[in-house]
Every structure is written in structure tokens, then in C-alpha cells.
Coordinates of C-alpha atoms and ligand atoms in Angstrom, one line a residue:
M1348 CA 20.5 -26.0 -40.0
S1349 CA 21.7 -23.3 -38.0
Q1350 CA 22.6 -23.3 -34.4
T1351 CA 19.9 -20.8 -31.3
K1352 CA 22.0 -18.2 -30.1
L1353 CA 20.1 -16.5 -26.7
R1354 CA 19.9 -12.7 -28.3
I1355 CA 19.8 -10.4 -25.2
A1356 CA 19.3 -6.7 -24.9
I1357 CA 21.4 -4.5 -22.5
Q1358 CA 21.7 -1.2 -22.3
K1359 CA 23.8 0.7 -24.7
S1360 CA 25.2 3.7 -23.0
G1361 CA 24.3 4.7 -19.5
R1362 CA 24.9 3.7 -15.7
L1363 CA 23.8 0.2 -16.3
Y1364 CA 25.8 -0.9 -19.8
E1365 CA 29.9 -0.6 -18.0
D1366 CA 28.0 -3.4 -15.1
S1367 CA 25.7 -5.0 -17.7
V1368 CA 28.8 -5.7 -20.0
K1369 CA 31.4 -6.7 -17.1
L1370 CA 28.6 -9.5 -16.3
L1371 CA 28.4 -10.9 -19.5
A1372 CA 32.8 -10.5 -19.6
E1373 CA 33.1 -12.5 -15.6
C1374 CA 30.4 -15.3 -17.2
G1375 CA 33.4 -15.9 -19.3
I1376 CA 31.4 -14.5 -22.4
D1377 CA 33.6 -12.9 -25.0
L1378 CA 31.7 -10.4 -26.7
R1379 CA 33.3 -9.0 -30.8
N1380 CA 34.5 -6.0 -31.1
V1381 CA 31.9 -3.8 -27.9
K1382 CA 32.8 0.0 -28.7
D1383 CA 29.9 1.9 -30.7
R1384 CA 28.4 -1.0 -32.3
L1385 CA 24.2 -1.9 -31.5
K1386 CA 24.3 -5.1 -32.2
T1387 CA 27.2 -8.3 -31.1
E1388 CA 27.3 -11.1 -30.8
S1389 CA 29.6 -13.9 -28.5
D1390 CA 32.1 -16.5 -29.9
N1391 CA 32.5 -18.3 -26.9
F1392 CA 28.5 -18.8 -26.0
P1393 CA 25.8 -19.1 -28.2
L1394 CA 24.5 -14.7 -27.5
E1395 CA 24.3 -12.4 -29.5
V1396 CA 23.4 -9.0 -27.9
F1397 CA 21.4 -6.1 -28.5
F1398 CA 22.8 -2.2 -27.6
L1399 CA 19.8 -0.4 -27.3
R1400 CA 17.9 2.6 -25.2
D1401 CA 17.0 0.8 -21.4
D1402 CA 13.9 2.2 -22.0
D1403 CA 12.7 -0.6 -25.4
I1404 CA 14.1 -2.7 -23.4
P1405 CA 10.2 -4.7 -22.1
Q1406 CA 9.1 -4.0 -25.2
Y1407 CA 10.9 -5.9 -27.4
V1408 CA 10.9 -8.6 -24.3
E1409 CA 8.1 -8.7 -24.4
D1410 CA 7.8 -9.1 -28.2
G1411 CA 10.2 -11.9 -28.7
V1412 CA 12.8 -8.9 -30.0
A1413 CA 15.4 -10.1 -27.7
D1414 CA 14.9 -13.2 -25.4
V1415 CA 15.9 -11.9 -22.8
G1416 CA 16.8 -9.0 -21.2
I1417 CA 18.5 -6.5 -18.5
V1418 CA 17.2 -3.6 -17.3
G1419 CA 16.3 -2.1 -13.7
E1420 CA 13.4 -3.2 -11.7
N1421 CA 11.8 1.0 -11.7
V1422 CA 11.9 0.8 -16.2
L1423 CA 10.5 -2.3 -15.9
Y1424 CA 8.1 -1.9 -13.5
E1425 CA 6.8 1.9 -15.4
K1426 CA 6.7 -0.8 -19.1
N1427 CA 4.4 -2.9 -17.1
K1428 CA 5.3 -5.4 -19.7
Q1429 CA 4.5 -9.1 -19.9
T1430 CA 8.3 -10.4 -19.2
T1431 CA 8.9 -12.1 -16.4
I1432 CA 12.0 -11.7 -13.9
V1433 CA 15.1 -14.4 -14.4
E1434 CA 17.4 -13.7 -11.8
Q1435 CA 18.7 -10.1 -9.8
L1436 CA 21.8 -9.1 -10.4
G1437 CA 22.5 -6.7 -8.1
F1438 CA 23.8 -3.4 -9.6
G1439 CA 22.0 -0.2 -10.4
K1440 CA 20.7 0.0 -6.6
C1441 CA 18.4 3.1 -6.7
R1442 CA 15.3 3.8 -5.3
L1443 CA 12.1 6.2 -6.2
A1444 CA 10.6 8.9 -4.1
I1445 CA 9.0 11.3 -4.3
A1446 CA 11.3 14.4 -3.0
V1447 CA 9.3 18.5 -1.8
P1448 CA 11.4 21.8 -2.0
R1449 CA 14.0 21.3 1.5
G1450 CA 12.0 24.2 3.7
Q1451 CA 8.9 22.6 2.6
E1452 CA 6.7 21.3 5.7
Y1453 CA 5.7 17.6 4.9
E1454 CA 3.7 15.7 7.4
S1455 CA 1.8 12.9 5.1
V1456 CA 1.3 12.3 1.5
K1457 CA -1.7 13.8 1.7
A1458 CA 0.1 16.8 1.5
L1459 CA 0.9 16.2 -2.6
E1460 CA -2.7 16.8 -2.9
G1461 CA -3.9 19.1 -5.4
K1462 CA 0.3 19.4 -6.3
R1463 CA 2.2 19.4 -9.5
I1464 CA 4.7 15.9 -10.2
A1465 CA 7.2 16.3 -12.4
T1466 CA 8.0 12.5 -13.2
S1467 CA 9.8 10.0 -15.9
Y1468 CA 7.6 7.2 -13.9
P1469 CA 3.6 8.7 -14.8
F1470 CA 2.4 5.5 -14.3
L1471 CA 4.6 4.6 -10.9
T1472 CA 3.3 7.4 -9.8
K1473 CA -0.4 7.9 -10.9
Q1474 CA -0.4 4.1 -8.8
F1475 CA 1.3 6.1 -5.8
L1476 CA -0.9 8.4 -5.8
S1477 CA -4.5 6.1 -6.2
D1478 CA -3.1 4.3 -3.8
N1479 CA -2.3 6.7 -0.9
N1480 CA -5.8 8.3 -2.2
V1481 CA -4.0 11.2 -3.3
N1482 CA -5.3 13.5 -7.1
A1483 CA -2.4 15.3 -8.0
E1484 CA -1.7 16.6 -11.2
I1485 CA 1.1 14.1 -13.4
H1486 CA 3.6 15.9 -15.4
E1487 CA 5.6 13.6 -17.0
I1488 CA 9.2 14.9 -18.3
S1489 CA 12.2 12.7 -20.0
G1490 CA 15.1 13.9 -17.7
S1491 CA 16.7 16.5 -15.8
V1492 CA 13.4 16.0 -13.2
E1493 CA 14.9 17.6 -10.2
I1494 CA 15.1 21.5 -11.2
A1495 CA 11.4 21.5 -12.2
P1496 CA 10.6 22.8 -8.9
G1497 CA 13.4 25.2 -9.3
I1498 CA 12.0 26.3 -12.3
G1499 CA 8.4 26.6 -11.9
L1500 CA 7.4 23.8 -14.0
A1501 CA 6.4 21.4 -11.1
D1502 CA 5.8 21.2 -7.5
V1503 CA 6.6 18.2 -6.1
V1504 CA 9.6 16.1 -8.6
C1505 CA 9.7 11.6 -8.3
D1506 CA 12.5 10.1 -9.6
L1507 CA 15.4 8.1 -9.3
V1508 CA 17.8 8.3 -5.9
S1509 CA 20.6 7.4 -5.2
S1510 CA 23.6 9.3 -3.4
G1511 CA 20.5 11.4 -3.0
S1512 CA 22.8 14.0 -3.6
T1513 CA 21.0 15.6 -7.0
L1514 CA 18.3 15.9 -5.2
F1515 CA 20.4 18.0 -2.1
M1516 CA 21.5 20.3 -5.1
N1517 CA 18.1 21.0 -6.2
G1518 CA 17.0 22.6 -3.1
L1519 CA 15.4 19.6 -2.8
K1520 CA 13.6 16.4 0.8
E1521 CA 12.8 13.0 0.2
V1522 CA 9.4 12.6 1.9
E1523 CA 8.2 8.7 0.2
T1524 CA 9.9 5.6 -1.3
I1525 CA 7.8 3.7 -3.1
L1526 CA 10.4 1.6 -4.5
Q1527 CA 13.3 0.1 -4.0
S1528 CA 14.9 -0.7 -7.4
Q1529 CA 18.2 -2.9 -8.6
S1530 CA 18.9 -4.1 -12.1
V1531 CA 17.6 -7.7 -12.6
L1532 CA 17.5 -10.2 -15.7
I1533 CA 14.3 -10.6 -18.1
K1534 CA 12.9 -13.1 -20.8
N1535 CA 10.4 -13.6 -22.8
N1536 CA 7.3 -15.5 -21.6
K1537 CA 7.0 -17.7 -24.6
L1538 CA 10.8 -19.1 -25.1
N1539 CA 10.9 -22.4 -26.8
E1540 CA 13.4 -25.0 -25.5
A1541 CA 16.3 -24.5 -27.1
Q1542 CA 16.1 -21.1 -26.0
Q1543 CA 15.1 -21.8 -22.1
Q1544 CA 19.0 -24.4 -22.2
L1545 CA 20.6 -21.4 -23.2
L1546 CA 19.0 -19.0 -20.7
K1547 CA 19.4 -22.3 -18.1
K1548 CA 23.6 -22.6 -19.0
L1549 CA 23.6 -18.3 -18.9
V1550 CA 21.4 -18.2 -15.6
F1551 CA 24.3 -20.7 -13.8
R1552 CA 27.4 -19.1 -14.8
I1553 CA 25.3 -15.6 -13.1
Q1554 CA 24.1 -17.0 -10.3
A1555 CA 27.8 -18.5 -9.4
V1556 CA 29.9 -15.1 -10.1
K1557 CA 26.8 -14.1 -7.6
K1558 CA 28.2 -16.2 -5.1
A1559 CA 31.4 -15.7 -5.9
K1560 CA 31.1 -12.2 -4.6
R1561 CA 29.3 -12.9 -1.4
T1562 CA 32.0 -14.8 -0.4
K1563 CA 35.8 -15.0 0.2
Y1564 CA 38.6 -17.9 0.3
V1565 CA 40.4 -17.8 4.3
L1566 CA 43.6 -19.4 4.8
L1567 CA 44.9 -19.8 7.9
N1568 CA 48.0 -21.1 10.4
A1569 CA 46.4 -23.0 13.6
P1570 CA 47.9 -23.8 16.6
N1571 CA 46.8 -27.8 16.7
D1572 CA 45.6 -27.7 20.0
R1573 CA 43.5 -25.0 19.4
L1574 CA 41.9 -27.2 15.9
K1575 CA 38.7 -28.6 17.7
E1576 CA 37.6 -24.6 18.4
I1577 CA 39.5 -22.9 15.3
I1578 CA 37.0 -25.8 13.2
A1579 CA 34.4 -25.3 14.3
L1580 CA 34.2 -22.1 13.4
L1581 CA 34.2 -22.2 9.4
P1582 CA 32.0 -23.7 7.6
G1583 CA 33.7 -24.3 4.1
M1584 CA 31.3 -25.8 1.3
K1585 CA 31.1 -29.5 2.9
S1586 CA 34.1 -28.8 6.0
P1587 CA 38.0 -27.3 6.1
T1588 CA 40.1 -27.8 4.7
V1589 CA 43.0 -29.1 7.4
L1590 CA 46.9 -29.4 6.2
P1591 CA 49.7 -30.2 8.1
L1592 CA 51.7 -27.3 7.7
A1593 CA 56.3 -28.1 7.7
Q1594 CA 56.2 -26.6 11.4
E1595 CA 55.6 -29.0 13.8
G1596 CA 52.6 -28.3 16.1
W1597 CA 50.4 -26.3 13.5
S1598 CA 48.3 -26.7 10.8
S1599 CA 46.7 -24.9 7.8
V1600 CA 43.1 -24.2 7.3
H1601 CA 41.1 -23.3 4.6
S1602 CA 37.4 -22.2 4.2
V1603 CA 35.1 -20.3 2.6
L1604 CA 33.0 -17.5 4.6
S1605 CA 30.5 -15.1 3.1
E1606 CA 30.8 -11.5 3.4
D1607 CA 27.9 -11.3 5.4
T1608 CA 29.1 -13.2 8.4
F1609 CA 33.1 -12.9 7.3
W1610 CA 34.6 -10.0 9.7
D1611 CA 32.7 -11.7 12.6
I1612 CA 34.2 -15.0 12.2
I1613 CA 37.8 -13.4 11.7
E1614 CA 37.7 -12.2 15.0
Q1615 CA 36.4 -14.7 16.7
L1616 CA 39.3 -16.6 14.2
K1617 CA 41.9 -14.5 16.0
D1618 CA 41.1 -14.6 19.8
K1619 CA 41.1 -18.3 19.1
G1620 CA 44.6 -18.6 17.8
A1621 CA 44.7 -18.5 14.0
Q1622 CA 47.7 -16.3 12.7
G1623 CA 48.5 -15.4 8.8
I1624 CA 44.9 -15.4 7.8
L1625 CA 44.7 -15.0 4.3
V1626 CA 42.1 -13.6 2.4
V1627 CA 41.2 -14.2 -1.4
P1628 CA 38.8 -13.6 -3.6
I1629 CA 37.0 -16.1 -5.8
E1630 CA 36.0 -16.0 -8.9
K1631 CA 32.8 -18.7 -9.4
M1632 CA 31.4 -20.8 -7.6
I1633 CA 30.1 -23.8 -8.1
I1634 CA 28.1 -25.6 -5.7
Ligands
ATP97 N1 21.8 7.3 -9.2 C1 21.6 5.6 -9.6 N2 22.2 5.3 -8.7 C2 22.2 3.8 -9.3 N3 21.9 3.5 -10.2 C3 21.1 4.3 -10.9 C4 21.1 5.1 -10.3 N4 20.5 6.3 -11.3 C5 19.3 5.3 -12.6 N5 19.9 3.9 -12.2 C6 19.2 2.3 -12.2 O1 20.5 2.4 -14.0 C7 19.6 2.6 -15.0 C8 19.7 3.3 -16.3 O2 20.1 4.8 -15.8 P1 20.5 6.2 -16.9 O3 20.6 7.4 -16.1 O4 21.7 5.6 -17.7 O5 18.9 6.2 -17.6 P2 18.0 7.3 -18.9 O6 19.4 8.4 -19.0 O7 17.1 6.7 -19.1 O8 19.0 6.1 -20.5 P3 19.0 5.5 -22.2 O9 19.7 6.6 -22.6 O10 19.4 4.1 -22.0 O11 17.2 6.0 -21.6 C9 18.1 3.6 -14.5 O12 16.7 2.8 -15.3 C10 18.4 3.2 -13.1 O13 18.0 1.8 -12.7
PRP98 O1 21.0 10.6 -5.6 P1 21.8 10.3 -6.2 O2 22.8 9.9 -6.3 O3 21.9 12.4 -6.6 O4 21.1 10.2 -8.6 C1 19.9 10.3 -8.7 C2 20.0 11.0 -9.9 O5 20.2 9.6 -10.9 C3 20.1 9.2 -11.6 O6 20.4 9.9 -13.0 P2 21.2 9.8 -14.2 O7 23.0 10.8 -13.3 O8 22.0 8.8 -14.5 O9 21.5 11.0 -15.2 P3 20.4 11.4 -15.8 O10 19.5 12.6 -15.7 O11 21.2 11.4 -17.2 O12 19.6 10.1 -16.1 C4 18.6 10.5 -11.6 O13 17.7 10.6 -12.3 C5 18.8 11.1 -10.7 O14 19.2 12.3 -10.4
MG99 MG1 15.6 5.8 -20.1

């Protein structure tokens, strides 16, 4: 009997391609010949990879042509297919927003009444308008949305924004955020037992990579007479490791710190007499 493989759909090229392939690599999954291929597989994990347009990924996962997929929440909610989010992946962060010409006054969503809105996200735009009881005309276009007001195609746009520089360059200002988005791993709703087991393995690895990215390994030298205070500042995975230094009266302390509290704790450690603080990245973190 042939071995079950998990089939994953990722973007063929574009904003999510590199991060998706990198994530698989960080999970220790080697892919054969990625370049210019529409399909490939791994030699060291039972995984087949399909490279697709991101717009098609939710449909393929709903249909079970692919078991799982990596796609932006913006596309996932726009396509409105029956799939389940398994894990947020933290890349491709952007927002879907409404923008109007910079010189135009805008007080509330009512200002959109009767306007022509250019967007590649008709479903989400319609939903936003109807939630706000606004009637407007939607013009669906597949790209270069931000130039629409400048060429007389529309009065307003609803498109993805990250740094805001595309809006700025086209003389537009952001007035409403419809959705905050990042890439997510989605799954088909009817995976069999074998597929679910493989997905569990993949998610376990993804979570270990994600945790490691949020944490740092810290090594420092502490004077023994302040060791207690220094240890009290450090969480560690269970508790910090303490080893005697060759120089009497000093210890080496090792711990794991989360990115959120990192700088704050480092400052306090210095105040308490810690020296020679080394901060090292962690590749994987399994708790
Ligand atoms: N400026 C941005 N910053 C961060 N993430 C973004 C940005 N623009 C888009 N994204 C995210 O990346 C995804 C892919 O964007 P991209 O521009 O590559 O899409 P596309 O041109 O529709 O690609 P495809 O050819 O696969 O249809 C978007 O759906 C969104 O989730
Ligand atoms: O706020 P910013 O940082 O300027 O990013 C926003 C732009 O990024 C995306 O397009 P992309 O550059 O991916 O090109 P595309 O039009 O080919 O999708 C999006 O459609 C916006 O146009
Ligand atoms: Mg697309």
C-alpha cells in the first residue's frame, strides 16, 4: 500500500511564496527542486507541495484536492469557502482598508454613500457596506486598484495596505480598516485519520519554530552575592541553569527569555550586576 502523503498548497509566486517555503525548511522539510515547478515533494517528510495562485487555494482545500494550504486571511475570508484555520503563521501581515483621495473630506462611513468603489475584494467590501447600511457601487478589478481614482474609474478604493506607501504615492488616504490579515495554515474539513496524524506532526514542528522565533537564549555571568535577585528575574523553561565559573564568587546563568519582555529584563539584569550577557537565537523550541 502506498504511504499517505499530506498535500499542501502554497502560493506559486508573490508575497507569500518565500516565507511559505522558508517555513517548511525551518520545519526540517526538504523540498526537491522547488524552482519553476508546479508540484514537488519532500524526501524526508511525507509531503507533496502544489504551487498555485493564492486565490485558488481556499477552493482546492475545500474540495480536498489539497489537504492543507497556506493563504492570507484576506483571501480566505473573501473566498468564503468551508475550511478550518489550523495555525496563524505570522507573515504576510497587512490590512484590507478603504481609502479616499487625500483632499477629500471624510467624517464617517456615510461619506461612502453612492460612491464607486474599486476593489479586488467584492465580497468583503459588500459585507462591510451592508454592515454599515451604506449603498455604494462596487467595481471589481484584479490588480493596480490604487490607480482607479486617478484614472476616473472609481471614487474610492478598498485594497490591501501594509506600509501605506502605495496609497501615499497614489494620493489616497486610509479611512476605514475592514480586516487585519496574516497568513494562516488552513485544512480540509474531512481529513482522514492518517492525514490528521501527518498534519499534527507538521503543526507540532510549526509551533516549535514559531515559539523559537519569539524567544532568545541568554547567558550571563552573575556575582554569587546577587545570584538570588538575578535568578528571580529569569524564567527559563523550568528554571534557569546555574553553573559555577572558574573565577571564585561568580556563576554562569543560562535562561530563555520571551521577545516581549526581553529588553526590560536585560536592563534589570544589568542593574543587578550581571555581566557578559550573551543573547543567542533559538532554532526550535519544544516544551
Ligand atoms: N503589502 C503587503 N504586505 C504584506 N502582505 C501582503 C501585502 N500585500 C499582500 N500581502 C499578502 O500576501 C498575499 C499575496 O499577495 P500577492 O500580492 O503576492 O498576491 P497576488 O498578486 O494575488 O498573487 P497570485 O499571483 O498568487 O494571485 C495577499 O493575499 C496578502 O495576504
Ligand atoms: O501599503 P504598501 O506597503 O504599499 O503595500 C500595499 C500594496 O501591496 C500589495 O500589492 P503588491 O505589491 O503585492 O502588488 P500586486 O498589486 O501585484 O499584488 C497590495 O495590493 C497593495 O497594492
Ligand atoms: Mg491572487
